[in-house]
Coordinates of C-alpha atoms in Angstrom, one line a residue:
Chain I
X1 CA -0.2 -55.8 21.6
X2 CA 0.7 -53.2 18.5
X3 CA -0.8 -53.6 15.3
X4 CA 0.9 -54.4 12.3
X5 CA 0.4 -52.9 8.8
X6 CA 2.0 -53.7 5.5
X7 CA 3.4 -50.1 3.9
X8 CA 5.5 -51.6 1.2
X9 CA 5.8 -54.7 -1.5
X10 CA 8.2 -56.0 -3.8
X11 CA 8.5 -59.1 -6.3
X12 CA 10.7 -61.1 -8.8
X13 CA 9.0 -64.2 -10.3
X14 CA 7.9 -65.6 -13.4
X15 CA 5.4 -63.2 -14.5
X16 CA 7.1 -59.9 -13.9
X17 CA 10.3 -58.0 -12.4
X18 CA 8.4 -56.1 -10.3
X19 CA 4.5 -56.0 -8.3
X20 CA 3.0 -54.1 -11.0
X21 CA 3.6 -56.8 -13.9
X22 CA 3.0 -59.6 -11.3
X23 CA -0.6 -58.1 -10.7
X24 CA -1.1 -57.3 -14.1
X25 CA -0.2 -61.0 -14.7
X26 CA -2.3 -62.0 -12.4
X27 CA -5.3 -60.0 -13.5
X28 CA -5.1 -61.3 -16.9
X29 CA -4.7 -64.7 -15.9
X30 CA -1.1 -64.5 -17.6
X31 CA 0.9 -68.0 -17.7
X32 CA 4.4 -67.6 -16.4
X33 CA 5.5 -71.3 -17.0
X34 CA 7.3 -72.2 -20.4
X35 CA 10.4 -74.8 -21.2
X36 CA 13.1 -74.7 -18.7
X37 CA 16.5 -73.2 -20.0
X38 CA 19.4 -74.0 -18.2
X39 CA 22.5 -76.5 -18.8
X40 CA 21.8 -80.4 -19.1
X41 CA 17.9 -79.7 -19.4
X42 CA 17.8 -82.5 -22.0
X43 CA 18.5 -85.3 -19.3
X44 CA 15.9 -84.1 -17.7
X45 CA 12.2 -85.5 -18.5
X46 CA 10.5 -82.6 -16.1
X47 CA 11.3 -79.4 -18.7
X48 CA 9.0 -76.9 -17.9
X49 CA 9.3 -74.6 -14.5
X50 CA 8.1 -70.7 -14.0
X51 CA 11.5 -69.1 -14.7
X52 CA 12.2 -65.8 -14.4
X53 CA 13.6 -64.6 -18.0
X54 CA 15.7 -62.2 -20.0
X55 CA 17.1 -61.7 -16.0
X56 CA 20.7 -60.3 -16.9
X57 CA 22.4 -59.5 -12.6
X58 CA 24.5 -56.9 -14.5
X59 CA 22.1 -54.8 -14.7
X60 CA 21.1 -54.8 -10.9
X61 CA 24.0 -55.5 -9.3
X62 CA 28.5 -54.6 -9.5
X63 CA 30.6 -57.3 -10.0
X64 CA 32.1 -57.6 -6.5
X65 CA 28.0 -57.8 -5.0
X66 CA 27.3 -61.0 -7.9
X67 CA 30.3 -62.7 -6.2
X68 CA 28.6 -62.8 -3.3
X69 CA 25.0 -63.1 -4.4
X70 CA 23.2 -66.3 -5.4
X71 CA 19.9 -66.0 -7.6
X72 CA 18.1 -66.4 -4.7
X73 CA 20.0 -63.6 -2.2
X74 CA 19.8 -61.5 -5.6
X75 CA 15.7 -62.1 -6.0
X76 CA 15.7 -61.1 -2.5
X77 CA 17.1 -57.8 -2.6
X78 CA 15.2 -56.7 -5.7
X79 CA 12.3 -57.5 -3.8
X80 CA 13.3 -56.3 -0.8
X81 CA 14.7 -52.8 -2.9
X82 CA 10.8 -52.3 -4.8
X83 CA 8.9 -53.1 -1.0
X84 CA 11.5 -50.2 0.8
X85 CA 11.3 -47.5 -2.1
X86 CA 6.9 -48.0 -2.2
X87 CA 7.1 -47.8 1.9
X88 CA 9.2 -44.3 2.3
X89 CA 11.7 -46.1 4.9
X90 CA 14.8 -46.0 2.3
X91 CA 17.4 -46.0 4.9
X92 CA 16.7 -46.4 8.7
X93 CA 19.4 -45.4 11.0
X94 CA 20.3 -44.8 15.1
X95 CA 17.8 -45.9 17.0
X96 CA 15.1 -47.1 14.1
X97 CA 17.7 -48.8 12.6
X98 CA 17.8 -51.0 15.4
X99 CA 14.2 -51.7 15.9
X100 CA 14.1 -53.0 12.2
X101 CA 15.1 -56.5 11.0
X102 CA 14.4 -59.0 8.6
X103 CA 13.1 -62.9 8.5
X104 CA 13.1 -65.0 5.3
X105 CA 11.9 -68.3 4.1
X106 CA 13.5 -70.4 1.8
X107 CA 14.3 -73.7 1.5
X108 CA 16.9 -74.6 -1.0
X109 CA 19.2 -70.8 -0.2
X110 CA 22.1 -71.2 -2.6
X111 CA 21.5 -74.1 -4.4
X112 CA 22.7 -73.1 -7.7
X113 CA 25.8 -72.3 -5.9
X114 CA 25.9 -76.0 -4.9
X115 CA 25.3 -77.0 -8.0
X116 CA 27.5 -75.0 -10.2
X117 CA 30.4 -76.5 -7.2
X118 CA 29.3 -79.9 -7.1
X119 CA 29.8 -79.5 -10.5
X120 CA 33.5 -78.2 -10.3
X121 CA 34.7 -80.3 -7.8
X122 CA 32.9 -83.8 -9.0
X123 CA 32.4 -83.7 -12.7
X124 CA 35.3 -81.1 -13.6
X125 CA 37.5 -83.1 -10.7
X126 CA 38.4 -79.0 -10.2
X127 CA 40.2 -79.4 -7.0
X128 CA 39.4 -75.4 -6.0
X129 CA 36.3 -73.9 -5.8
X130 CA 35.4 -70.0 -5.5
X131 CA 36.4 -68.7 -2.3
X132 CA 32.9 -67.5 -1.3
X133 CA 30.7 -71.2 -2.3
X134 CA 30.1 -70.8 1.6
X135 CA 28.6 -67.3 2.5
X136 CA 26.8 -67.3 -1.1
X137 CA 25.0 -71.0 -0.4
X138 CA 24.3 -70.8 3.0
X139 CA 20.6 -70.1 3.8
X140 CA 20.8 -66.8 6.0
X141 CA 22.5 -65.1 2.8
X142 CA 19.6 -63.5 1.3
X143 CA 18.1 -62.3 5.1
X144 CA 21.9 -61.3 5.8
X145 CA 22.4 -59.4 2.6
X146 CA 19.3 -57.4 3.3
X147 CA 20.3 -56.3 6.3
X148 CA 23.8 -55.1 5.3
X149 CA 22.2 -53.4 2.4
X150 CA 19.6 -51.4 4.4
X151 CA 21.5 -51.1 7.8
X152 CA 18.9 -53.6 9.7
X153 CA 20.6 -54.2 13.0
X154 CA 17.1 -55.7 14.8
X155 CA 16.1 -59.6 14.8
X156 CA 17.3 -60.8 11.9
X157 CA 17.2 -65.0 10.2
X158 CA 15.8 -67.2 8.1
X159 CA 13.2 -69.9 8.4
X160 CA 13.6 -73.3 6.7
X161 CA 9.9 -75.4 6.5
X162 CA 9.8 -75.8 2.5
X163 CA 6.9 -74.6 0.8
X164 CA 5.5 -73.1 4.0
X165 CA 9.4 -71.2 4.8
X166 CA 7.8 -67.6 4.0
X167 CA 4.5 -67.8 5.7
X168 CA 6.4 -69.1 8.5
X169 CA 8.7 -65.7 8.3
X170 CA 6.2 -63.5 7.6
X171 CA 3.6 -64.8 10.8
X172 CA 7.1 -64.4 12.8
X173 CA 8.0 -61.0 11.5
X174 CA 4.2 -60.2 12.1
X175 CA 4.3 -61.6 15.9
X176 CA 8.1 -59.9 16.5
X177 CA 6.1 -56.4 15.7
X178 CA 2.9 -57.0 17.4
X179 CA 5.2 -58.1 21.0
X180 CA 7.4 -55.0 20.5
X181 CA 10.3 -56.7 19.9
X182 CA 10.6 -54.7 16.3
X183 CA 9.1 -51.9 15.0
X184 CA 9.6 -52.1 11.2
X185 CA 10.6 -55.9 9.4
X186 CA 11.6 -56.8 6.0
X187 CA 9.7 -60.2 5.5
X188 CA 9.0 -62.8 2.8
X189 CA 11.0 -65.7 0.6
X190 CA 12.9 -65.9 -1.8
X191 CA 13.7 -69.5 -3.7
X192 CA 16.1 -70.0 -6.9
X193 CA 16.1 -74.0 -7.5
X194 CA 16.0 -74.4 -10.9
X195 CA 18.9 -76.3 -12.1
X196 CA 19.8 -79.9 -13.2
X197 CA 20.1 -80.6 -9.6
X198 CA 17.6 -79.2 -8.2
X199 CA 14.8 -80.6 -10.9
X200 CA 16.6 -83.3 -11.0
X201 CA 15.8 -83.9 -7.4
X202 CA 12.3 -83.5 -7.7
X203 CA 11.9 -85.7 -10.6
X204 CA 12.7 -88.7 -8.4
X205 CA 9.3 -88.0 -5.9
X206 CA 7.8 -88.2 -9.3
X207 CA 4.9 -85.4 -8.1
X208 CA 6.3 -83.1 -11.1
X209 CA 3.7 -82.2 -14.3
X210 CA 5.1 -82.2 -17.6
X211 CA 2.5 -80.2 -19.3
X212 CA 1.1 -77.4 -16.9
X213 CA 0.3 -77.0 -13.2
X214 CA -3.8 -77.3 -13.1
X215 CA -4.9 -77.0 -9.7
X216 CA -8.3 -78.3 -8.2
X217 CA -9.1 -79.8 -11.6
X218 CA -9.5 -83.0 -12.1
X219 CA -7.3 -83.8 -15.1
X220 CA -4.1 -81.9 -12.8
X221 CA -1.0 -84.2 -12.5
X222 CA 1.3 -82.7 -10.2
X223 CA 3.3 -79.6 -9.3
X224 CA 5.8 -77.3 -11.8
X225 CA 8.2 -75.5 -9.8
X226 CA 9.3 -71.9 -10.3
X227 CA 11.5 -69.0 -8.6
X228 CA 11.3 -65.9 -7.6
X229 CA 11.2 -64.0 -4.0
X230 CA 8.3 -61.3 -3.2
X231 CA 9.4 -58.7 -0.1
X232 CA 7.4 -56.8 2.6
X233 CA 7.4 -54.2 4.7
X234 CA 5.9 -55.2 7.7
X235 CA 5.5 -52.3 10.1
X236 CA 4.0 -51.2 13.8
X237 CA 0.7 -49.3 12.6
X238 CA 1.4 -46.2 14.7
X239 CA 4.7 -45.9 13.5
X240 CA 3.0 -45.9 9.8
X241 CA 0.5 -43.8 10.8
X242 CA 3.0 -41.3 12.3
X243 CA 5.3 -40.9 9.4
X244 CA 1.9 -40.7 7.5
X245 CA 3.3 -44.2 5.4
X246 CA 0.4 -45.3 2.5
X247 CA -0.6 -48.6 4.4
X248 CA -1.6 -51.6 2.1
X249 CA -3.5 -54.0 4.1
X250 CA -3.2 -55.3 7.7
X251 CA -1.9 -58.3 9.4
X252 CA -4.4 -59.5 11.7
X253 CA -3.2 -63.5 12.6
X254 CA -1.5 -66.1 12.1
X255 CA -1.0 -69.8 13.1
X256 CA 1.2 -72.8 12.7
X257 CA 0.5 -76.4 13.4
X258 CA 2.8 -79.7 12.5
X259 CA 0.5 -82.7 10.8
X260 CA 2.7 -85.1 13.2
X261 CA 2.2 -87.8 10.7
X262 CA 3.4 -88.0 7.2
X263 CA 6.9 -86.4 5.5
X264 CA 5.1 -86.0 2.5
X265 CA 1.2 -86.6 2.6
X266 CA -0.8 -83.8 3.5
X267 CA -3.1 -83.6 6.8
X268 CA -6.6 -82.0 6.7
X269 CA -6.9 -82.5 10.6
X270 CA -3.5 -80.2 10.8
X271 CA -4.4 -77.8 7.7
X272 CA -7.8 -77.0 9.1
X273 CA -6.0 -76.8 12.8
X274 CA -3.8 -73.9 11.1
X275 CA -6.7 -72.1 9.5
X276 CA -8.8 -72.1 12.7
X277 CA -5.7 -70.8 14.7
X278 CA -4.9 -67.9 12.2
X279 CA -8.7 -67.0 12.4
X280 CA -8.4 -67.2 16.4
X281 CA -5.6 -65.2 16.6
X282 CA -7.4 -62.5 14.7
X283 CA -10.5 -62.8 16.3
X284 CA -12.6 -62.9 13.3
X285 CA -15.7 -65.2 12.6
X286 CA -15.4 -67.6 9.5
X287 CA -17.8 -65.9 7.8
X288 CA -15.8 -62.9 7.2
X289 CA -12.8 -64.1 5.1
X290 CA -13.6 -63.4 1.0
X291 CA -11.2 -65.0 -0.3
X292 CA -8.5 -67.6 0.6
X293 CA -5.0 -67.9 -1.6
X294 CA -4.7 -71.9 -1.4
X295 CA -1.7 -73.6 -1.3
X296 CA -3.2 -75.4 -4.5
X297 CA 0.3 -77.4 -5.8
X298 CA -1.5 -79.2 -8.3
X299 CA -1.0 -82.7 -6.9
X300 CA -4.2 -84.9 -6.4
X301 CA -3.3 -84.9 -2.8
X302 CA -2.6 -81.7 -1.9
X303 CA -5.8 -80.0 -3.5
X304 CA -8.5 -82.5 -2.1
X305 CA -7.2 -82.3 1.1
X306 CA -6.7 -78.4 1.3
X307 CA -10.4 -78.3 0.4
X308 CA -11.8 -80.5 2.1
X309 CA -10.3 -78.7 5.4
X310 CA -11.7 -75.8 3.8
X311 CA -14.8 -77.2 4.1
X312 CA -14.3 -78.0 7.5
X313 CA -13.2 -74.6 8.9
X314 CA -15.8 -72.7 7.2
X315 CA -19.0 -74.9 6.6
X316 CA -21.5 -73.3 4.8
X317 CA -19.6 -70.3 4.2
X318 CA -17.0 -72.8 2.3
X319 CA -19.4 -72.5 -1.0
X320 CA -19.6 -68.8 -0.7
X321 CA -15.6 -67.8 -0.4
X322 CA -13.5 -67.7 -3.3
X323 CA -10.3 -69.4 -3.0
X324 CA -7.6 -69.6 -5.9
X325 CA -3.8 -71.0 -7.1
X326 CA -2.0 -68.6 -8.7
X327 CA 0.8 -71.3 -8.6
X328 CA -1.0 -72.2 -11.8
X329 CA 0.6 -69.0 -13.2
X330 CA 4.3 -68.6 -11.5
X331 CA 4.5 -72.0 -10.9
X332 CA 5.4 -73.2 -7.0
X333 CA 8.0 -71.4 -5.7
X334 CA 8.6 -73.6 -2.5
X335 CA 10.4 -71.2 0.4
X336 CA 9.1 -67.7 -1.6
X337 CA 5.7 -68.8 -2.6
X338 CA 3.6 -67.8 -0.2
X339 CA 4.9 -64.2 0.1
X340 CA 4.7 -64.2 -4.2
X341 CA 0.9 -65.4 -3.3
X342 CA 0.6 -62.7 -0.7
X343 CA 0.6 -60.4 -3.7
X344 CA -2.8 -61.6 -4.4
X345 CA -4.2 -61.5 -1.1
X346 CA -3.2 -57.9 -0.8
X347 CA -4.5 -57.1 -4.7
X348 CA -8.0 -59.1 -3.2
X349 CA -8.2 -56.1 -0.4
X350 CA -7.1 -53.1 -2.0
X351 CA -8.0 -53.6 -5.5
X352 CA -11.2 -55.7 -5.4
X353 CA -9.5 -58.0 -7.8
X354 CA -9.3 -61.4 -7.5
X355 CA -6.6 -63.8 -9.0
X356 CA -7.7 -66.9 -10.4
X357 CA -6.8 -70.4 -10.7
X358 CA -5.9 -71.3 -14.5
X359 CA -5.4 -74.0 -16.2
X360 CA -8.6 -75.7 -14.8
X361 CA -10.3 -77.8 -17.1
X362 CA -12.2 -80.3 -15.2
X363 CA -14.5 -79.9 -12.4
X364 CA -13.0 -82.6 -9.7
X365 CA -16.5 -83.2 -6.7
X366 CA -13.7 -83.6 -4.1
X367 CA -12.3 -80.4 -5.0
X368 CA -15.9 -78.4 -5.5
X369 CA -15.3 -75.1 -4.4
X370 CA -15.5 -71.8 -5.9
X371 CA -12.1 -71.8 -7.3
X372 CA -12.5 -68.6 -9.5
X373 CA -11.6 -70.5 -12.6
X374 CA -9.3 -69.4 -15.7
X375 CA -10.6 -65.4 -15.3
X376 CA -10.1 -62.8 -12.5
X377 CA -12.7 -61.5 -10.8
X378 CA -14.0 -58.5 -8.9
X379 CA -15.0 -58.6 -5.6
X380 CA -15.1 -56.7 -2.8
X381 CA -13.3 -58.6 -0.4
X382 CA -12.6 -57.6 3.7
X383 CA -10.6 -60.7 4.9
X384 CA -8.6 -62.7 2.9
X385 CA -5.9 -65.8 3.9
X386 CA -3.0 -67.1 2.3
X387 CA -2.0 -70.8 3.1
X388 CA 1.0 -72.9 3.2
X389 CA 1.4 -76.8 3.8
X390 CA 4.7 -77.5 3.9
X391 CA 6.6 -81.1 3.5
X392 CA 7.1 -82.6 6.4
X393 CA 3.7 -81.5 7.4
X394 CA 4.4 -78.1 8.6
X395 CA 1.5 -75.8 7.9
X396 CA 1.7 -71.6 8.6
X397 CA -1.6 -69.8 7.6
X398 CA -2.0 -65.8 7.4
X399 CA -5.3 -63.8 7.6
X400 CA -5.0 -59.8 6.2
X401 CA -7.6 -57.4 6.6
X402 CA -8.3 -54.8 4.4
X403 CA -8.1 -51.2 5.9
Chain U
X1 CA 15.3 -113.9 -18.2
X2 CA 11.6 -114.0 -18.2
X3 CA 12.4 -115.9 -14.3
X4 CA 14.7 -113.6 -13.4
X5 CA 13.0 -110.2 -14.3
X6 CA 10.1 -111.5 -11.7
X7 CA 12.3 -113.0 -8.8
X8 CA 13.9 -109.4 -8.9
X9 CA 11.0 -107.6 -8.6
X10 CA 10.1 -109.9 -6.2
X11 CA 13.1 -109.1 -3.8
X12 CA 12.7 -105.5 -4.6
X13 CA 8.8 -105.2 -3.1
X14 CA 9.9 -107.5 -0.6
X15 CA 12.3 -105.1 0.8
X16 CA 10.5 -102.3 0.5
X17 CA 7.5 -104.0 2.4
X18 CA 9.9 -106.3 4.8
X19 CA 9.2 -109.6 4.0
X20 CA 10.5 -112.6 3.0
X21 CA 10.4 -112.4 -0.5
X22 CA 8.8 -116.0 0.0
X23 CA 5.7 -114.4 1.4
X24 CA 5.7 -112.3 -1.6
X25 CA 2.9 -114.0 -4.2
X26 CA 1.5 -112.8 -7.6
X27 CA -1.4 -111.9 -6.2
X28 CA -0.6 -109.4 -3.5
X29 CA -1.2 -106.3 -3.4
X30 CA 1.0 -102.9 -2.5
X31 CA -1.8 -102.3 0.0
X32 CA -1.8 -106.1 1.3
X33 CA 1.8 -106.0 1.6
X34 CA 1.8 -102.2 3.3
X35 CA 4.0 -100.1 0.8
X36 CA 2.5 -96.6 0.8
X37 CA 3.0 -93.9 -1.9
X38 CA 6.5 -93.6 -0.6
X39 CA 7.2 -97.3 -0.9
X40 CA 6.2 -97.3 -4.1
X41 CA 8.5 -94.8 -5.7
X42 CA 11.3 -96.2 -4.1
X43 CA 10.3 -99.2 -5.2
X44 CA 10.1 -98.0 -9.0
X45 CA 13.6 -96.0 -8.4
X46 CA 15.0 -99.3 -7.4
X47 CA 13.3 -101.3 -10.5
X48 CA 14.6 -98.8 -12.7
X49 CA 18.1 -99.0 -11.3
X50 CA 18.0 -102.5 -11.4
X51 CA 17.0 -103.5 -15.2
X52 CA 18.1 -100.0 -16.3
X53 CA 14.5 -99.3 -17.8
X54 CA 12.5 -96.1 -17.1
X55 CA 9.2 -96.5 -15.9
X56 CA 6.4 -94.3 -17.1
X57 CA 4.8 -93.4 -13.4
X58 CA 3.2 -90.2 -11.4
X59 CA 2.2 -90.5 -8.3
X60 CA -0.1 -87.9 -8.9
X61 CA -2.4 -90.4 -11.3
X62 CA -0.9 -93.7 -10.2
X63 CA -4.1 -95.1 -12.5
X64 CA -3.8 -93.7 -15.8
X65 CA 0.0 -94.6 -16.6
X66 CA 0.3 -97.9 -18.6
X67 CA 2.7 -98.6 -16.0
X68 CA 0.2 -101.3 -14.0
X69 CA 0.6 -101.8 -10.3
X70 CA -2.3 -103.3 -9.2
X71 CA -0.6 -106.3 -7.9
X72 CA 2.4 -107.8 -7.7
X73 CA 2.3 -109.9 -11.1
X74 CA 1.2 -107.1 -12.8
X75 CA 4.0 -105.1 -11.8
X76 CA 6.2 -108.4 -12.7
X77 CA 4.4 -108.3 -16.6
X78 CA 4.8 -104.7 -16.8
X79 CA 8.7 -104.9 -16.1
X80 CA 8.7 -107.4 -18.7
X81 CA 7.5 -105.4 -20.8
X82 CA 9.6 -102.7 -20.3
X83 CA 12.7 -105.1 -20.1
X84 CA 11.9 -106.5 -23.5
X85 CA 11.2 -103.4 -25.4
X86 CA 14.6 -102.3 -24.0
X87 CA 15.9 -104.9 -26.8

């Protein structure tokens, strides 16, 4: 069993274009989620989303690479660009080259692609579409991408459970390095969705806010969705240690579970199952974690359930833990957001800086934890966990471990 | 109209909750007839399709719309509504 260390981080989302204005966002408490601008907005009733803005792909990327690139392969690369440059390992080749791989979440992949197609071929009645609608939708495009960009030859594919697709990746990037089957991995999500389609989409489950995403208070009225990808360099911790890499937190466990009962409502019975396995695996007591990064959507269900599984994991220590939704600030970014909200587990360890959950305005009893409300905090913090309960009731929880 | 408006809504919970819509009455409930949350909004997409209305609902706060679905008539007077301010 080889430990695993984080040595590098990158971001795109709604509060900044790279990790340093995301955790700046986050320390100030900094609201990422405005009107929606994009084509046909105004037949939509859901207008507000945590868009990344004033993005021009010009400046990032040549003409022949935007061809090929969706929004979300794009977010991915800048991400995955920011996490290799902070962790040394700009190019790997020979044998490293082949220990290293990457896994992704994300669950729409190209969807603007589809759109912007469906589009052509439906509304336009085009009868020809772009020659590459299939290699720039398809869901492996952003992991695929990477890999061709930073000669990756190791395990390399995407994971599809919704909002849980990067906490899925990441625990699996985290178990392919701790087995030996990889020394270094690229791991996170990436998610670009918001289009007339895609919001449109969501309008019809009718779980969308139209105001603001407020989690665990008890005025909130649904999710707001954003985009965005956040990157990672996941890497063996001797292999770190050896090429004396600045390490950034450690993985210590991870666990998934499946609800087995309801498409959309959330369990507590297979959240709490999750948390309890990702504390198992890392053999740590309850009692240790500091601060938990919820899964906090916003929607009544969601956030009573999450804490009261909460409450059952950790018992007493449930009212002593912090445990915040920074979805209230870059908005849920379904297949990417839990490696975005891995940001704030890792700013909880090494900066003693907790991100809080704004937009809280109520107190809710079935939601009465210690929520860190509207203003960061400091804290010293030696265990924190990020969660993820996806649709479909697929649930993927990570514990870190400051070092 | 007024007859119409609730024999529709009628078939439309009765499919979602499969039943005749004879075994349908005013005074059921979604929870007596078994439509969960998911019934529900595919019950409200077909209602809107149906009398091409839109109906103010989130299943986040599925109290504190005016939309009224606390039983079957209500549902009925609340289409009516909508139908009629429609024009």
């Amino acid at each position: 069993m080889h430990r695993v260390v984080i040595t590098g981080q990158g971001t795109i989302n709604a509060l900044g274009s790279d990790v340093a204005q995301t955790l700046a966002g986050f320390r100030e408490g900094r609201c990422g989620i405005g009107p929606l601008e994009f084509r046909d907005v105004e037949r939509l009733s859901i207008r507000i989303g945590g868009q990344v803005r004033g993005y021009d792909p010009e400046c990032h990327f040549n003409r022949q690479e935007i061809a090929l690139y969706d929004r979300f392969t794009q977010f991915a690369i800048l991400a995955g660009r920011e996490a290799l440059a902070q962790s040394g390992l700009a190019f790997l080749d020979g044998s490293e080259s082949q220990q290293a791989g990457v896994v992704m979440g994300t669950a729409g992949g190209g969807l603007l692609t589809q759109d912007e197609n469906y589009r052509t071929v439906y509304e336009e009645g085009k009868n020809r579409v772009h020659p590459f609608v299939v290699p720039k939708l398809m869901n492996n495009a952003a992991a695929s991408h990477l890999s061709m960009t930073y000669n990756l030859q190791g395990p390399s594919f995407t994971v599809a459970t919704a909002c849980a697709s990067s906490n899925h990746a990441m625990g699996l990037a985290f178990q392919l390095i701790r087995a030996g089957s990889a020394r270094v991995m690229l791991t996170g999500g990436s998610e670009s969705m918001l289009c007339f389609g895609g919001i449109k989409a969501w309008e019809g489950l009718r779980v969308m806010s139209r105001d603001a995403c407020r989690p665990f208070s008890a005025n909130r009225n649904g999710m707001v969705q954003g985009e965005g990808a956040a990157v990672f360099v996941f890497e063996e911790y001797e292999h770190a240690r050896r090429r004396g890499a600045e390490i950034l937190a450690e993985v210590v466990g991870f666990a998934m579970t499946s609800d087995a009962e309801d498409i959309v409502m959330p369990s507590r019975q297979g959240a709490a199952r999750a948390m309890r396995g990702a504390l198992a695996d890392a053999g740590l007591a309850p009692d240790r974690v500091g601060y938990i990064n919820a899964h906090g959507t916003g929607t009544t269900a969601n956030d009573k359930t999450e804490c009261a599984a909460v409450a059952d994991v950790f018992g007493t220590h449930a009212d002593r833990l912090m445990i915040s939704s920074t979805k209230s600030m870059h908005g849920h970014v379904i297949g990417g957001t839990g490696a975005i909200e891995l940001l704030a587990c890792i700013m909880a360890l090494r900066d003693g800086v907790i991100a809080p959950t704004i937009g809280y305005q109520e107190p809710d009893p079935e939601c009465a934890l210690d929520i860190v409300p509207n203003e960061a905090r400091e804290a010293r913090v030696e265990v924190a966990m990020s969660n993820a309960f996806a649709f479909g009731g697929l649930n993927a929880v990570l514990a870190l471990r400051r070092i | 109209m007024a007859q119409d408006v609730a024999s529709e809504v009628i078939r439309i919970i009765a499919e979602q909750a499969v039943l005749d819509p004879a075994d349908v009455t005013p005074d059921s409930t979604l929870e007596t007839l078994g439509i969960d949350s998911l019934g529900l909004v595919e019950a409200i997409f077909a209602i809107e399709e149906t009398f091409d209305i839109q109906v103010p609902f989130n299943a986040n706060d599925p109290g504190a719309t005016e939309f009224d679905i606390s039983s079957v008539a209500a549902i009925i007077a609340a289409v009516e509504d909508l139908v009629a301010k429609k024009g």
